[in-house]
């Protein structure tokens, strides 16, 4: 028996991130990657859903845009999906 088991994965909400950084002047993928301090290749793969965000990527987003007074900062830019 060869069942395909679905499991939860973490997905980056690039649209929410784009909206948050647009007012800061970051419009290109390169500028957004540089803002986060992540590689452009990693940023591109995560935003296209080809790769799950790494702990470093998640930490960079939360460090730059998270709100210590908002406990749902993580949910603003990330969601879990079963695939």
mmCIF file of N, CA, C and O in Angstrom, residues 44-79:
data_model
loop_
_atom_site.group_PDB
_atom_site.id
_atom_site.type_symbol
_atom_site.label_atom_id
_atom_site.label_comp_id
_atom_site.label_asym_id
_atom_site.label_seq_id
_atom_site.Cartn_x
_atom_site.Cartn_y
_atom_site.Cartn_z
ATOM 1 N N UNK A 44 13.137 34.509 -3.312
ATOM 2 C CA UNK A 44 12.373 34.155 -4.500
ATOM 3 C C UNK A 44 11.703 32.788 -4.350
ATOM 4 O O UNK A 44 10.522 32.625 -4.673
ATOM 5 N N UNK A 45 12.450 31.813 -3.855
ATOM 6 C CA UNK A 45 11.887 30.463 -3.695
ATOM 7 C C UNK A 45 10.750 30.443 -2.676
ATOM 8 O O UNK A 45 9.739 29.778 -2.884
ATOM 9 N N UNK A 46 10.916 31.172 -1.579
ATOM 10 C CA UNK A 46 9.876 31.200 -0.544
ATOM 11 C C UNK A 46 8.631 31.910 -1.065
ATOM 12 O O UNK A 46 7.512 31.427 -0.877
ATOM 13 N N UNK A 47 8.797 33.032 -1.748
ATOM 14 C CA UNK A 47 7.638 33.784 -2.223
ATOM 15 C C UNK A 47 6.893 33.045 -3.331
ATOM 16 O O UNK A 47 5.688 33.227 -3.487
ATOM 17 N N UNK A 48 7.582 32.199 -4.072
ATOM 18 C CA UNK A 48 6.916 31.422 -5.118
ATOM 19 C C UNK A 48 6.383 30.090 -4.616
ATOM 20 O O UNK A 48 5.789 29.327 -5.364
ATOM 21 N N UNK A 49 6.587 29.810 -3.333
ATOM 22 C CA UNK A 49 6.073 28.584 -2.750
ATOM 23 C C UNK A 49 6.886 27.346 -3.087
ATOM 24 O O UNK A 49 6.427 26.230 -2.888
ATOM 25 N N UNK A 50 8.098 27.538 -3.571
ATOM 26 C CA UNK A 50 8.948 26.410 -3.925
ATOM 27 C C UNK A 50 9.701 25.865 -2.721
ATOM 28 O O UNK A 50 10.215 24.749 -2.757
ATOM 29 N N UNK A 51 9.777 26.680 -1.678
ATOM 30 C CA UNK A 51 10.524 26.328 -0.476
ATOM 31 C C UNK A 51 9.770 26.858 0.729
ATOM 32 O O UNK A 51 9.184 27.942 0.657
ATOM 33 N N UNK A 52 9.791 26.116 1.823
ATOM 34 C CA UNK A 52 9.221 26.634 3.064
ATOM 35 C C UNK A 52 10.184 27.657 3.652
ATOM 36 O O UNK A 52 11.399 27.531 3.478
ATOM 37 N N UNK A 53 9.663 28.656 4.331
ATOM 38 C CA UNK A 53 10.566 29.628 4.960
ATOM 39 C C UNK A 53 11.406 28.963 6.050
ATOM 40 O O UNK A 53 10.899 28.167 6.835
ATOM 41 N N UNK A 54 12.675 29.287 6.066
ATOM 42 C CA UNK A 54 13.586 28.760 7.081
ATOM 43 C C UNK A 54 13.358 29.506 8.397
ATOM 44 O O UNK A 54 12.760 30.601 8.405
ATOM 45 N N UNK A 55 13.859 28.968 9.498
ATOM 46 C CA UNK A 55 13.751 29.715 10.758
ATOM 47 C C UNK A 55 14.381 31.106 10.670
ATOM 48 O O UNK A 55 13.857 32.071 11.225
ATOM 49 N N UNK A 56 15.498 31.218 9.944
ATOM 50 C CA UNK A 56 16.139 32.527 9.773
ATOM 51 C C UNK A 56 15.273 33.495 8.990
ATOM 52 O O UNK A 56 15.224 34.692 9.297
ATOM 53 N N UNK A 57 14.580 33.001 7.980
ATOM 54 C CA UNK A 57 13.687 33.828 7.172
ATOM 55 C C UNK A 57 12.532 34.328 8.044
ATOM 56 O O UNK A 57 12.195 35.505 8.037
ATOM 57 N N UNK A 58 11.941 33.416 8.805
ATOM 58 C CA UNK A 58 10.828 33.780 9.686
ATOM 59 C C UNK A 58 11.285 34.817 10.713
ATOM 60 O O UNK A 58 10.606 35.822 10.944
ATOM 61 N N UNK A 59 12.441 34.573 11.309
ATOM 62 C CA UNK A 59 12.970 35.504 12.306
ATOM 63 C C UNK A 59 13.215 36.886 11.696
ATOM 64 O O UNK A 59 12.939 37.908 12.332
ATOM 65 N N UNK A 60 13.717 36.923 10.459
ATOM 66 C CA UNK A 60 13.976 38.209 9.802
ATOM 67 C C UNK A 60 12.683 38.989 9.593
ATOM 68 O O UNK A 60 12.626 40.200 9.848
ATOM 69 N N UNK A 61 11.632 38.304 9.142
ATOM 70 C CA UNK A 61 10.343 38.969 8.932
ATOM 71 C C UNK A 61 9.808 39.499 10.255
ATOM 72 O O UNK A 61 9.373 40.662 10.354
ATOM 73 N N UNK A 62 9.842 38.668 11.285
ATOM 74 C CA UNK A 62 9.315 39.094 12.580
ATOM 75 C C UNK A 62 10.158 40.207 13.198
ATOM 76 O O UNK A 62 9.620 41.124 13.830
ATOM 77 N N UNK A 63 11.460 40.146 13.015
ATOM 78 C CA UNK A 63 12.341 41.196 13.543
ATOM 79 C C UNK A 63 12.063 42.538 12.869
ATOM 80 O O UNK A 63 11.996 43.572 13.522
ATOM 81 N N UNK A 64 11.900 42.509 11.554
ATOM 82 C CA UNK A 64 11.698 43.753 10.802
ATOM 83 C C UNK A 64 10.274 44.295 10.902
ATOM 84 O O UNK A 64 10.075 45.507 10.925
ATOM 85 N N UNK A 65 9.270 43.403 10.946
ATOM 86 C CA UNK A 65 7.888 43.853 10.851
ATOM 87 C C UNK A 65 6.979 43.380 11.983
ATOM 88 O O UNK A 65 5.806 43.754 12.024
ATOM 89 N N UNK A 66 7.512 42.562 12.869
ATOM 90 C CA UNK A 66 6.701 42.076 13.974
ATOM 91 C C UNK A 66 6.446 43.176 14.981
ATOM 92 O O UNK A 66 7.213 44.131 15.102
ATOM 93 N N UNK A 67 5.366 43.040 15.710
ATOM 94 C CA UNK A 67 4.992 44.004 16.731
ATOM 95 C C UNK A 67 4.961 43.269 18.059
ATOM 96 O O UNK A 67 4.154 42.351 18.244
ATOM 97 N N UNK A 68 5.830 43.653 18.991
ATOM 98 C CA UNK A 68 5.904 42.982 20.285
ATOM 99 C C UNK A 68 4.582 43.045 21.040
ATOM 100 O O UNK A 68 4.304 42.202 21.879
ATOM 101 N N UNK A 69 3.766 44.043 20.732
ATOM 102 C CA UNK A 69 2.470 44.190 21.401
ATOM 103 C C UNK A 69 1.359 43.438 20.688
ATOM 104 O O UNK A 69 0.223 43.451 21.144
ATOM 105 N N UNK A 70 1.685 42.826 19.567
ATOM 106 C CA UNK A 70 0.697 42.089 18.779
ATOM 107 C C UNK A 70 1.067 40.612 18.766
ATOM 108 O O UNK A 70 1.973 40.194 18.043
ATOM 109 N N UNK A 71 0.388 39.806 19.575
ATOM 110 C CA UNK A 71 0.759 38.397 19.665
ATOM 111 C C UNK A 71 0.558 37.602 18.372
ATOM 112 O O UNK A 71 1.122 36.539 18.214
ATOM 113 N N UNK A 72 -0.211 38.121 17.436
ATOM 114 C CA UNK A 72 -0.450 37.400 16.188
ATOM 115 C C UNK A 72 0.436 37.879 15.036
ATOM 116 O O UNK A 72 0.092 37.686 13.875
ATOM 117 N N UNK A 73 1.578 38.473 15.347
ATOM 118 C CA UNK A 73 2.479 38.938 14.288
ATOM 119 C C UNK A 73 2.857 37.821 13.327
ATOM 120 O O UNK A 73 2.953 38.030 12.125
ATOM 121 N N UNK A 74 3.077 36.633 13.859
ATOM 122 C CA UNK A 74 3.444 35.501 13.003
ATOM 123 C C UNK A 74 2.334 35.196 12.008
ATOM 124 O O UNK A 74 2.595 34.965 10.823
ATOM 125 N N UNK A 75 1.104 35.232 12.470
ATOM 126 C CA UNK A 75 -0.035 34.928 11.595
ATOM 127 C C UNK A 75 -0.277 35.994 10.535
ATOM 128 O O UNK A 75 -0.988 35.749 9.566
ATOM 129 N N UNK A 76 0.302 37.134 10.709
ATOM 130 C CA UNK A 76 0.148 38.209 9.722
ATOM 131 C C UNK A 76 0.831 37.851 8.404
ATOM 132 O O UNK A 76 0.352 38.205 7.329
ATOM 133 N N UNK A 77 1.944 37.141 8.490
ATOM 134 C CA UNK A 77 2.729 36.850 7.296
ATOM 135 C C UNK A 77 2.882 35.366 6.963
ATOM 136 O O UNK A 77 3.417 35.033 5.901
ATOM 137 N N UNK A 78 2.444 34.493 7.847
ATOM 138 C CA UNK A 78 2.619 33.056 7.639
ATOM 139 C C UNK A 78 1.325 32.319 7.957
ATOM 140 O O UNK A 78 0.576 32.730 8.829
ATOM 141 N N UNK A 79 1.109 31.217 7.243
ATOM 142 C CA UNK A 79 -0.042 30.371 7.538
ATOM 143 C C UNK A 79 0.353 28.916 7.306
ATOM 144 O O UNK A 79 1.277 28.615 6.543
#
